[in-house]
Coordinates of C-alpha atoms in Angstrom, one line a residue:
Chain A
M83 CA 68.1 116.7 82.8
I84 CA 67.4 113.1 83.3
L85 CA 66.8 112.9 87.0
N86 CA 67.4 109.5 88.7
I87 CA 69.3 108.4 91.8
Y88 CA 72.5 108.0 89.7
T89 CA 72.3 111.6 88.5
I90 CA 71.7 112.9 92.0
I91 CA 74.7 111.0 93.4
M92 CA 76.9 112.1 90.4
M93 CA 75.8 115.7 90.7
F94 CA 76.3 115.7 94.5
A95 CA 79.8 114.3 94.1
A96 CA 80.7 116.8 91.3
A97 CA 79.3 119.7 93.3
L98 CA 81.1 118.7 96.5
T99 CA 84.5 118.1 94.8
G100 CA 84.1 121.3 92.8
V101 CA 83.4 123.4 95.9
L102 CA 86.2 121.8 97.9
A103 CA 88.7 122.1 95.0
V104 CA 88.7 125.9 95.1
P105 CA 90.0 126.3 98.7
L106 CA 92.3 123.3 98.2
G107 CA 93.9 125.0 95.2
I108 CA 94.3 128.4 97.0
M109 CA 95.6 126.9 100.2
S110 CA 98.0 124.5 98.6
F111 CA 99.5 127.3 96.6
R112 CA 99.9 129.4 99.7
I113 CA 101.7 126.6 101.5
F114 CA 103.9 126.1 98.4
Q115 CA 104.8 129.8 98.5
K116 CA 105.3 130.0 102.3
W117 CA 107.5 126.9 102.5
E118 CA 110.1 128.5 100.2
K119 CA 111.1 131.2 102.7
P120 CA 113.1 130.6 105.9
L121 CA 110.5 130.0 108.6
Y122 CA 110.3 130.6 112.3
A123 CA 109.7 127.4 114.3
E124 CA 106.1 128.5 115.1
E125 CA 105.4 129.4 111.5
R126 CA 106.6 125.9 110.4
T127 CA 104.4 124.2 113.0
D128 CA 101.5 126.4 111.9
I129 CA 101.9 125.5 108.2
E130 CA 102.2 121.8 109.1
N131 CA 99.1 122.0 111.3
R132 CA 97.2 123.6 108.4
S133 CA 98.5 121.0 106.0
Y134 CA 96.7 118.2 107.9
L135 CA 93.3 119.8 107.2
L136 CA 94.3 120.3 103.6
L137 CA 95.5 116.7 103.2
L138 CA 92.2 115.5 104.7
T139 CA 90.3 117.7 102.2
A140 CA 92.5 116.4 99.4
A141 CA 91.8 112.8 100.5
V142 CA 88.0 113.3 100.5
I143 CA 88.1 114.9 97.0
L144 CA 90.5 112.4 95.6
S145 CA 88.6 109.4 97.0
L146 CA 85.3 110.8 95.5
K147 CA 87.0 111.3 92.2
L148 CA 88.4 107.8 92.2
L149 CA 84.9 106.4 92.9
T150 CA 83.0 108.6 90.5
W151 CA 85.1 107.6 87.5
P152 CA 83.4 104.1 87.2
F153 CA 80.2 105.7 88.5
F154 CA 80.2 108.0 85.5
Y155 CA 79.6 105.0 83.3
V156 CA 77.0 103.5 85.6
T157 CA 75.1 106.8 85.3
L158 CA 75.3 106.8 81.5
Q159 CA 74.2 103.2 81.6
S160 CA 71.1 104.2 83.5
Y161 CA 70.2 106.7 80.8
I162 CA 69.9 104.1 78.0
P163 CA 66.2 103.6 78.4
S164 CA 65.6 107.3 78.4
I165 CA 67.4 108.3 75.3
R166 CA 65.9 107.3 71.9
G167 CA 68.2 105.3 69.8
A168 CA 70.7 104.4 72.6
M169 CA 71.3 100.7 73.1
C170 CA 74.5 101.0 75.1
I171 CA 76.6 103.6 76.9
F172 CA 78.1 104.6 73.6
G173 CA 74.7 105.7 72.4
V174 CA 74.3 107.9 75.4
T175 CA 77.7 109.5 74.9
Q176 CA 76.5 110.6 71.5
F177 CA 74.1 113.0 73.1
Y178 CA 77.0 115.4 73.7
P179 CA 79.8 113.7 71.8
S180 CA 82.5 116.3 72.2
M181 CA 81.8 116.9 75.9
S182 CA 81.6 113.2 76.6
S183 CA 84.8 112.5 74.7
A184 CA 86.6 115.3 76.7
L185 CA 85.3 113.9 80.0
Q186 CA 86.2 110.4 79.1
L187 CA 89.8 111.5 78.3
F188 CA 90.0 113.8 81.4
K189 CA 88.9 111.2 83.9
P190 CA 91.7 108.7 83.4
L191 CA 94.1 111.7 83.5
V192 CA 92.7 112.9 86.8
F193 CA 92.8 109.3 88.2
F194 CA 96.4 109.0 87.1
L195 CA 97.4 112.4 88.7
I196 CA 95.5 111.6 91.9
G197 CA 97.1 108.2 92.2
G198 CA 100.5 109.8 91.6
W199 CA 99.9 112.5 94.2
L200 CA 98.8 110.0 96.8
L201 CA 102.0 108.0 96.2
L202 CA 104.1 111.1 96.4
N203 CA 102.4 112.1 99.7
Q204 CA 102.9 108.7 101.2
L205 CA 106.6 108.7 100.1
D206 CA 107.1 112.1 101.7
R207 CA 105.6 110.9 105.0
K208 CA 108.2 108.2 105.2
T209 CA 111.0 110.7 105.4
E210 CA 112.3 112.6 108.4
T211 CA 112.4 116.2 107.1
S212 CA 109.7 116.0 104.5
P213 CA 111.8 117.1 101.5
L214 CA 108.9 116.7 99.1
F215 CA 106.6 119.0 101.0
R216 CA 106.8 121.9 98.7
K217 CA 106.7 119.8 95.6
K218 CA 103.7 117.8 96.7
F219 CA 101.7 121.0 97.4
L220 CA 102.5 122.5 94.0
F221 CA 101.4 119.2 92.5
L222 CA 98.2 119.3 94.6
H223 CA 97.6 122.9 93.4
L224 CA 97.7 121.7 89.8
I225 CA 95.5 118.7 90.5
S226 CA 92.9 120.9 92.2
F227 CA 92.5 122.7 88.9
M228 CA 92.0 119.5 87.1
V229 CA 89.5 118.4 89.7
L230 CA 87.6 121.7 89.4
I231 CA 87.5 121.4 85.5
D232 CA 86.3 117.8 85.8
S233 CA 83.6 118.6 88.4
L234 CA 82.3 121.6 86.3
G235 CA 82.4 119.3 83.3
D236 CA 80.3 116.7 85.1
L237 CA 77.8 119.3 86.3
M238 CA 77.4 120.8 82.8
Y239 CA 77.3 117.4 81.1
F240 CA 74.6 115.8 83.4
T241 CA 72.4 118.9 83.6
G242 CA 72.3 119.1 79.8
F243 CA 70.7 115.7 79.1
N244 CA 67.0 115.5 78.0
T245 CA 64.8 112.8 76.6
G246 CA 63.7 114.7 73.6
S247 CA 66.5 114.0 71.1
S248 CA 67.5 110.8 69.4
V249 CA 71.0 109.5 68.9
A250 CA 72.8 107.0 66.7
C251 CA 74.3 104.1 68.6
C252 CA 77.4 101.9 68.3
T253 CA 76.4 99.9 65.2
T254 CA 76.5 103.1 63.1
F255 CA 80.0 104.0 64.3
F256 CA 81.8 100.7 65.1
D257 CA 80.4 98.2 62.7
V258 CA 81.3 100.1 59.5
P259 CA 84.6 99.5 57.7
E260 CA 85.6 103.2 58.1
R261 CA 85.8 103.0 61.9
A262 CA 89.0 104.6 63.3
T263 CA 90.2 101.4 65.0
A264 CA 90.1 99.6 61.6
V265 CA 91.3 102.3 59.3
L266 CA 94.7 102.8 60.9
P267 CA 95.7 99.1 61.2
L268 CA 94.4 98.6 57.7
S269 CA 96.6 101.2 56.3
I270 CA 99.7 99.9 58.1
L271 CA 99.1 96.1 58.0
G272 CA 96.9 95.7 54.9
E273 CA 93.7 93.8 54.3
A274 CA 94.6 90.9 56.6
Y275 CA 95.3 93.3 59.6
E276 CA 92.9 91.4 61.9
K277 CA 95.1 88.3 62.1
Y278 CA 97.9 90.5 63.4
M279 CA 95.9 92.2 66.1
L280 CA 95.9 89.4 68.7
P281 CA 99.7 88.6 68.2
S282 CA 100.4 92.3 68.6
Y283 CA 98.3 92.5 71.7
Y284 CA 100.1 89.5 73.3
T285 CA 103.6 90.7 72.1
M286 CA 103.1 94.2 73.6
N287 CA 101.6 93.0 76.9
M288 CA 104.3 90.3 77.3
S289 CA 107.0 92.9 76.5
L290 CA 105.5 95.1 79.2
L291 CA 105.4 92.3 81.7
A292 CA 109.0 91.4 80.8
L293 CA 110.3 94.9 81.2
M294 CA 108.5 95.3 84.5
G295 CA 109.8 92.0 85.6
V296 CA 113.4 92.9 84.7
S297 CA 113.0 96.3 86.5
Y298 CA 111.6 94.5 89.5
R299 CA 114.5 92.1 89.6
G300 CA 117.0 94.9 89.0
L301 CA 115.6 96.8 92.0
Q302 CA 115.7 93.6 94.1
N303 CA 119.4 93.2 93.4
N304 CA 120.5 96.8 93.1
K305 CA 119.8 100.3 94.0
L306 CA 117.4 102.7 92.3
L307 CA 116.8 102.3 88.6
P308 CA 118.4 104.7 86.1
P309 CA 115.7 107.2 84.9
W310 CA 115.8 105.8 81.3
M311 CA 114.6 102.4 82.5
T312 CA 111.4 103.9 84.1
I313 CA 111.0 106.1 81.1
A314 CA 111.2 103.0 78.8
G315 CA 108.6 101.3 81.1
A316 CA 106.2 104.2 80.8
I317 CA 106.6 104.6 77.0
L318 CA 106.1 100.8 76.6
A319 CA 103.0 101.1 78.8
V320 CA 101.5 103.8 76.6
L321 CA 102.3 101.9 73.4
T322 CA 100.7 98.8 74.9
A323 CA 97.7 100.8 75.9
V324 CA 97.2 102.0 72.3
I325 CA 97.7 98.5 70.8
T326 CA 95.4 96.9 73.4
I327 CA 92.6 99.4 72.8
F328 CA 92.8 98.7 69.0
A329 CA 92.9 94.9 69.7
M330 CA 89.9 95.3 72.1
F331 CA 87.7 97.0 69.5
E332 CA 88.8 95.0 66.6
V333 CA 89.1 91.4 67.9
I334 CA 88.7 90.9 71.6
A335 CA 85.3 92.6 72.1
P336 CA 83.6 90.9 69.2
E337 CA 85.0 87.5 70.3
L338 CA 84.0 87.9 73.9
M339 CA 80.5 89.0 73.0
G340 CA 80.2 86.2 70.4
L341 CA 79.2 88.9 67.9
P342 CA 81.9 88.8 65.2
Y343 CA 80.8 92.0 63.5
H344 CA 80.1 94.1 66.5
H345 CA 83.1 96.2 67.6
C346 CA 81.9 98.1 70.7
I347 CA 83.7 98.0 74.0
Y348 CA 80.7 99.6 75.8
C349 CA 78.5 96.7 74.7
M350 CA 81.2 94.3 75.8
W351 CA 81.0 95.8 79.4
Q352 CA 77.2 95.2 79.2
Y353 CA 77.2 91.7 77.8
V354 CA 80.4 90.3 79.4
P355 CA 80.3 91.7 83.0
D356 CA 83.8 90.5 84.0
S357 CA 85.2 92.5 81.1
V358 CA 84.8 95.5 83.4
L359 CA 87.3 93.8 85.7
I360 CA 89.6 93.1 82.7
T361 CA 89.5 96.8 81.8
A362 CA 90.1 97.9 85.4
L363 CA 93.1 95.6 85.8
F364 CA 94.4 96.6 82.4
I365 CA 94.2 100.3 83.4
I366 CA 96.0 99.7 86.7
G367 CA 98.6 97.6 84.9
I368 CA 99.3 100.4 82.4
F369 CA 99.3 103.2 85.0
S370 CA 101.7 101.4 87.4
P371 CA 104.9 101.9 85.3
C372 CA 103.7 105.4 84.6
W373 CA 103.4 106.1 88.3
A374 CA 106.8 104.5 88.8
L375 CA 108.2 107.1 86.3
L376 CA 106.4 109.9 88.1
L377 CA 107.8 108.9 91.4
N378 CA 111.3 108.3 90.1
I379 CA 111.3 111.9 88.7
M380 CA 109.5 113.8 91.4
G381 CA 110.4 111.7 94.5
R382 CA 114.1 111.5 94.2
H383 CA 116.0 112.8 97.2
S384 CA 118.7 111.4 99.4
E385 CA 116.2 110.8 102.2
T386 CA 113.7 109.0 100.0
D387 CA 116.1 106.6 98.3
A388 CA 115.3 103.5 100.4
A389 CA 111.5 104.1 100.4
L390 CA 111.4 105.1 96.8
K391 CA 113.0 101.8 95.8
G392 CA 110.3 99.9 97.7
Y393 CA 107.5 102.0 96.2
I394 CA 108.7 101.5 92.6
M395 CA 109.2 97.8 93.3
N396 CA 105.6 97.5 94.6
L397 CA 104.3 99.5 91.6
Y398 CA 106.0 97.1 89.2
F399 CA 104.8 94.1 91.2
F400 CA 101.3 95.5 91.1
G401 CA 101.7 96.2 87.4
I402 CA 102.8 92.7 86.7
I403 CA 99.9 91.2 88.6
S404 CA 97.3 93.5 87.1
T405 CA 98.5 93.2 83.5
G406 CA 99.1 89.5 83.8
A407 CA 95.6 89.0 85.3
S408 CA 93.9 91.1 82.6
M409 CA 95.7 89.2 79.9
L410 CA 95.0 85.8 81.5
M411 CA 91.3 86.6 81.8
V412 CA 91.2 87.6 78.1
T413 CA 93.0 84.4 77.2
I414 CA 90.6 82.2 79.2
H415 CA 87.6 83.9 77.5
L416 CA 89.1 83.4 74.0
M417 CA 89.9 79.8 74.8
L418 CA 86.4 79.1 76.0
K419 CA 84.8 80.5 72.8
Chain B
M160 CA 127.7 108.7 138.5
T161 CA 130.6 107.8 136.3
N162 CA 131.9 110.6 134.1
I163 CA 133.7 108.3 131.7
R164 CA 132.5 108.9 128.2
V165 CA 133.3 106.7 125.2
R166 CA 133.1 108.2 121.7
S167 CA 131.7 105.9 119.1
Q168 CA 134.2 105.2 116.3
E169 CA 131.7 105.5 113.4
S170 CA 129.5 108.4 114.3
G171 CA 131.5 110.6 116.6
V172 CA 128.6 110.3 119.1
R173 CA 129.2 109.3 122.6
R174 CA 127.9 105.8 123.2
D175 CA 126.1 106.9 126.4
E176 CA 124.7 110.1 124.9
L177 CA 120.9 110.0 124.3
I178 CA 119.8 113.6 124.0
R179 CA 122.0 116.6 123.4
C180 CA 120.9 120.3 123.2
E181 CA 123.3 122.8 121.6
G182 CA 122.6 126.5 122.0
V183 CA 118.8 126.0 122.2
W184 CA 116.6 129.1 122.2
K185 CA 112.9 129.2 122.4
I186 CA 111.1 132.4 121.6
Y187 CA 107.3 132.5 121.4
N188 CA 105.7 134.9 118.9
E189 CA 109.1 135.4 117.3
G190 CA 109.1 138.2 114.8
R191 CA 105.7 139.4 116.1
P192 CA 104.6 141.8 118.8
H193 CA 104.7 140.4 122.4
E194 CA 107.8 138.2 121.8
V195 CA 108.6 136.0 124.8
Q196 CA 112.0 134.5 125.3
A197 CA 111.4 131.3 127.2
L198 CA 114.8 129.7 126.8
A199 CA 118.2 131.2 125.9
D200 CA 121.3 129.4 124.7
V201 CA 120.7 126.2 126.6
S202 CA 123.2 123.4 126.0
L203 CA 123.0 120.1 127.9
E204 CA 123.4 116.4 127.5
I205 CA 121.3 113.5 128.8
K206 CA 122.8 110.1 129.1
K207 CA 121.1 106.7 128.4
G208 CA 119.6 105.2 131.5
S209 CA 120.1 108.3 133.6
F210 CA 117.7 110.0 136.0
T211 CA 117.9 113.7 135.1
I212 CA 116.1 116.6 136.9
L213 CA 115.3 120.0 135.4
N214 CA 115.0 122.2 138.5
G215 CA 114.0 125.8 138.8
P216 CA 111.3 128.2 139.9
S217 CA 108.1 128.8 138.1
G218 CA 108.6 130.5 134.7
S219 CA 112.2 129.4 134.5
G220 CA 111.6 127.4 131.2
K221 CA 111.4 123.9 132.6
T222 CA 108.2 122.9 130.9
T223 CA 109.3 124.6 127.6
L224 CA 112.6 122.6 127.7
L225 CA 110.7 119.5 128.5
A226 CA 108.4 120.0 125.5
L227 CA 111.4 120.5 123.3
L228 CA 113.2 117.4 124.6
G229 CA 109.9 115.5 124.3
T230 CA 109.7 116.6 120.6
M231 CA 106.3 118.3 121.2
D232 CA 107.7 121.6 120.2
R233 CA 110.6 122.9 118.0
P234 CA 113.4 125.3 119.2
S235 CA 113.6 128.7 117.6
R236 CA 117.3 128.3 117.3
G237 CA 120.0 125.8 118.1
G238 CA 120.0 122.0 117.7
I239 CA 118.5 119.0 119.5
F240 CA 120.2 115.7 118.9
M241 CA 118.8 112.3 119.7
K242 CA 121.3 109.5 119.5
G243 CA 123.5 112.0 117.5
K244 CA 120.8 112.7 115.0
D245 CA 119.7 116.3 114.6
I246 CA 115.9 116.2 115.0
T247 CA 115.4 120.0 114.7
G248 CA 114.5 119.7 111.0
F249 CA 112.3 116.7 111.4
S250 CA 108.8 117.0 110.0
D251 CA 105.8 116.9 112.3
T252 CA 105.0 113.3 111.1
A253 CA 108.6 112.2 111.8
L254 CA 108.5 113.8 115.2
S255 CA 105.2 112.1 116.0
T256 CA 106.6 108.7 115.1
L257 CA 109.7 109.4 117.2
R258 CA 107.6 110.4 120.1
R259 CA 105.3 107.4 119.7
D260 CA 108.1 104.9 119.6
S261 CA 110.7 106.4 122.0
I262 CA 109.2 108.8 124.4
G263 CA 106.6 108.4 127.2
F264 CA 105.2 111.6 128.6
V265 CA 103.5 112.0 132.0
F266 CA 101.8 115.4 132.1
Q267 CA 101.5 117.6 135.2
N268 CA 97.7 117.2 135.2
F269 CA 97.9 113.6 133.9
N270 CA 95.6 114.4 130.9
L271 CA 93.6 111.2 131.2
I272 CA 90.5 110.9 129.0
P273 CA 87.5 111.2 131.4
R274 CA 85.2 108.9 129.5
L275 CA 87.6 106.0 129.3
S276 CA 88.4 103.6 132.0
A277 CA 91.9 103.2 133.5
W278 CA 92.9 100.3 131.2
E279 CA 91.4 102.1 128.2
N280 CA 93.4 105.2 129.0
V281 CA 96.6 103.1 129.3
S282 CA 96.0 101.4 126.0
T283 CA 95.3 104.4 123.8
P284 CA 98.9 104.7 122.5
L285 CA 98.5 101.2 121.1
I286 CA 95.5 102.1 118.9
P287 CA 97.6 103.9 116.1
A288 CA 99.9 100.8 116.2
G289 CA 96.9 98.7 115.1
V290 CA 97.0 96.4 118.2
S291 CA 93.7 94.4 118.7
E292 CA 91.5 95.3 121.6
K293 CA 92.4 92.0 123.4
G294 CA 96.1 92.7 122.9
R295 CA 95.7 96.3 124.2
R296 CA 93.8 95.1 127.2
D297 CA 96.3 92.4 128.0
R298 CA 99.3 94.7 127.8
A299 CA 97.5 97.5 129.8
M300 CA 96.6 95.0 132.5
V301 CA 100.2 93.8 132.9
L302 CA 101.3 97.4 133.5
L303 CA 98.5 98.3 135.8
E304 CA 99.3 95.2 137.8
K305 CA 102.9 96.1 138.0
L306 CA 101.9 99.6 139.3
G307 CA 99.4 98.1 141.8
L308 CA 96.3 99.2 140.0
A309 CA 94.9 95.9 138.7
D310 CA 91.8 96.2 140.8
R311 CA 91.1 99.8 139.5
A312 CA 91.4 98.9 135.8
S313 CA 87.7 99.4 135.0
H314 CA 87.4 102.6 137.0
A315 CA 87.0 106.0 135.3
P316 CA 89.7 108.7 136.2
E317 CA 87.3 110.6 138.4
E318 CA 86.9 107.5 140.6
L319 CA 90.7 107.4 141.2
S320 CA 92.8 109.4 143.6
G321 CA 95.5 111.8 142.4
G322 CA 98.3 109.3 143.0
E323 CA 96.3 106.5 141.2
Q324 CA 95.6 108.8 138.3
Q325 CA 99.3 109.6 138.1
R326 CA 100.1 105.8 138.0
V327 CA 97.6 105.3 135.2
A328 CA 99.4 108.2 133.3
I329 CA 102.7 106.5 134.0
A330 CA 101.4 103.2 132.7
R331 CA 100.1 104.9 129.6
A332 CA 103.6 106.4 129.1
L333 CA 105.2 103.0 129.4
I334 CA 102.8 101.0 127.2
N335 CA 104.9 101.4 124.0
N336 CA 108.1 100.5 126.0
P337 CA 109.8 103.8 125.3
E338 CA 113.4 104.5 126.0
I339 CA 112.8 107.9 127.5
I340 CA 110.2 108.8 130.2
I341 CA 109.4 112.4 130.7
L342 CA 107.5 113.6 133.8
D343 CA 106.4 117.2 134.2
E344 CA 106.1 118.3 137.8
P345 CA 105.2 114.8 139.0
T346 CA 104.9 115.7 142.7
S347 CA 102.8 118.8 142.4
N348 CA 99.4 117.0 142.4
I349 CA 99.9 114.1 144.8
D350 CA 100.3 113.7 148.5
A351 CA 103.4 112.4 150.5
E352 CA 102.3 108.8 150.4
A353 CA 101.8 108.9 146.6
T354 CA 105.2 110.6 146.3
D355 CA 106.9 107.7 148.0
I356 CA 105.1 105.3 145.6
L357 CA 106.2 107.5 142.7
I358 CA 109.9 107.4 143.9
D359 CA 109.8 103.6 144.0
I360 CA 108.3 103.5 140.5
L361 CA 111.0 105.8 139.2
K362 CA 113.7 103.7 140.9
N363 CA 112.3 100.6 139.2
L364 CA 112.2 102.3 135.9
K365 CA 115.8 103.4 136.2
S366 CA 116.9 99.8 137.1
D367 CA 115.1 98.8 133.9
S368 CA 117.5 101.1 132.0
K369 CA 114.9 103.7 131.2
T370 CA 116.1 107.2 130.8
L371 CA 114.1 109.5 133.2
L372 CA 113.8 113.2 132.6
V373 CA 111.8 115.0 135.3
S374 CA 111.0 118.7 135.6
T375 CA 110.3 119.8 139.2
H376 CA 110.7 122.7 141.6
D377 CA 110.3 120.2 144.5
Q378 CA 113.5 119.0 146.2
V379 CA 112.1 115.6 147.2
L380 CA 113.3 113.8 144.0
R381 CA 116.7 115.4 144.0
P382 CA 118.6 112.8 146.1
H383 CA 117.6 110.1 143.6
A384 CA 118.8 111.9 140.5
D385 CA 122.1 111.4 138.6
T386 CA 122.1 114.9 137.2
V387 CA 120.3 118.1 138.1
F388 CA 120.1 121.0 135.6
E389 CA 119.2 124.3 137.3
L390 CA 117.3 126.7 135.1
K391 CA 116.8 130.4 135.8
R392 CA 114.9 132.8 133.6
G393 CA 115.3 130.5 130.6
R394 CA 119.1 130.0 131.0
L395 CA 121.0 127.1 132.4
A396 CA 122.3 128.3 135.7
G397 CA 124.1 125.2 137.0
I398 CA 124.7 121.5 136.7
T399 CA 125.0 119.1 139.6
H400 CA 126.2 115.5 139.0
D401 CA 125.6 112.9 141.7

């Protein structure tokens, strides 16, 4: 284990969230079960009173999880001098490649589900009879599992590090022609694939902006969106994410760093500090239409209609601003190069 | 008091109806040992701007009914309607919001916070509304002045007499400008002079179109009320209209 202040904070957060996730999971499932049956007035009040403590616990866990996602990378960054061969965060992730890949995929998923749950909870609080009460506690139960797995993963991951081994860093993986982000576009677009990457990036991001804009206008003038429209938004967001990630590795990161043959996003975060903000805005921009879909599916009820419309509108607005700002920042960087 | 009632065309709710109870029961520990039936099949209606008294001996269910009408508790059976809307199925959050915005409650023992001064006690309901400290203080001072307590604003509850504490509690109940003011046994902890002041305050509130709902076993407030509901052993035993 590499013991530094970052490891201690990360381990403490992981242990705390892991310990709290267990009662959270059990209690939320009990509430989900109890709420199904007809209740005496006192039982209902009792469950509602218990739910406040549970919601507070959930808020603590979820806030910690939201904060520790970026902190995960800060901790890995702090290990660079301690691990032989590591020159950026990517090198550190090669210490336990499968575990770090799993955690890196798991964290955005947990972040997405946590964000979705917080929105669902807020939506339910806007109603008079709390029609989403049962649903939100079942959802919380499922999230508590994810939180527990993520916390245990963090504990195992960070206790397993040592300074004895050496790793290969990003140049070995990303600066070779066989890298995954090059092979796929090469096979689809041919040798000149690189010149299509930036137009694809802009086309997809602009399309997403346009769809969110149309949806926003539609909500302004009309009632709730038909489900297919939010589904289309979420699908387009996922496709945009895939294209953007490819474009980031292949074209944007090398351009921003001024290193035309170096295709590493982790290095980009290190050398171009505001690229962290670009990434964060991009993630929020992609998640926003997906949260809109989640709410449109899980939050529909005659009582939530008015509030749901406002929430989805805000999500699209937020998505437009975040995606637009991320794209604008990339464009300014590219123009200044 | 006039008994003319006009039905709203759209909702089927009487325009002057504010609160309505339909067959309300309250049973404590229901379905468990030591079940206690506090209210049984109570139906009543309270009109906007009226002064209503719940009268009855100790243990007749006055405070229980007051807690139900004040949305601090839920009935075991039956419905409570506010402006025609059934609030029985409301969530705790929705009831809290309704209570914060529409109902002011003056407790029998006033329930003032000992560590806070009079104006701070009065202003506490404004904290969840996000009002600044200056705004809270200004609004609290207006009410304290109106109730003749401006010179006592910085005093702690223990430095005030029973009647003054009650007026602070009334000011706190009024700070959010609620439509309904509920007072539980308001004459039980104050002397005759303070009772006269209280009656004047209640008259002023009524002239400001506030709906007053008072539980009492004391007869001193009775001549000022529009309607008196008599409760006996949890049942409605009689209604007197002025």
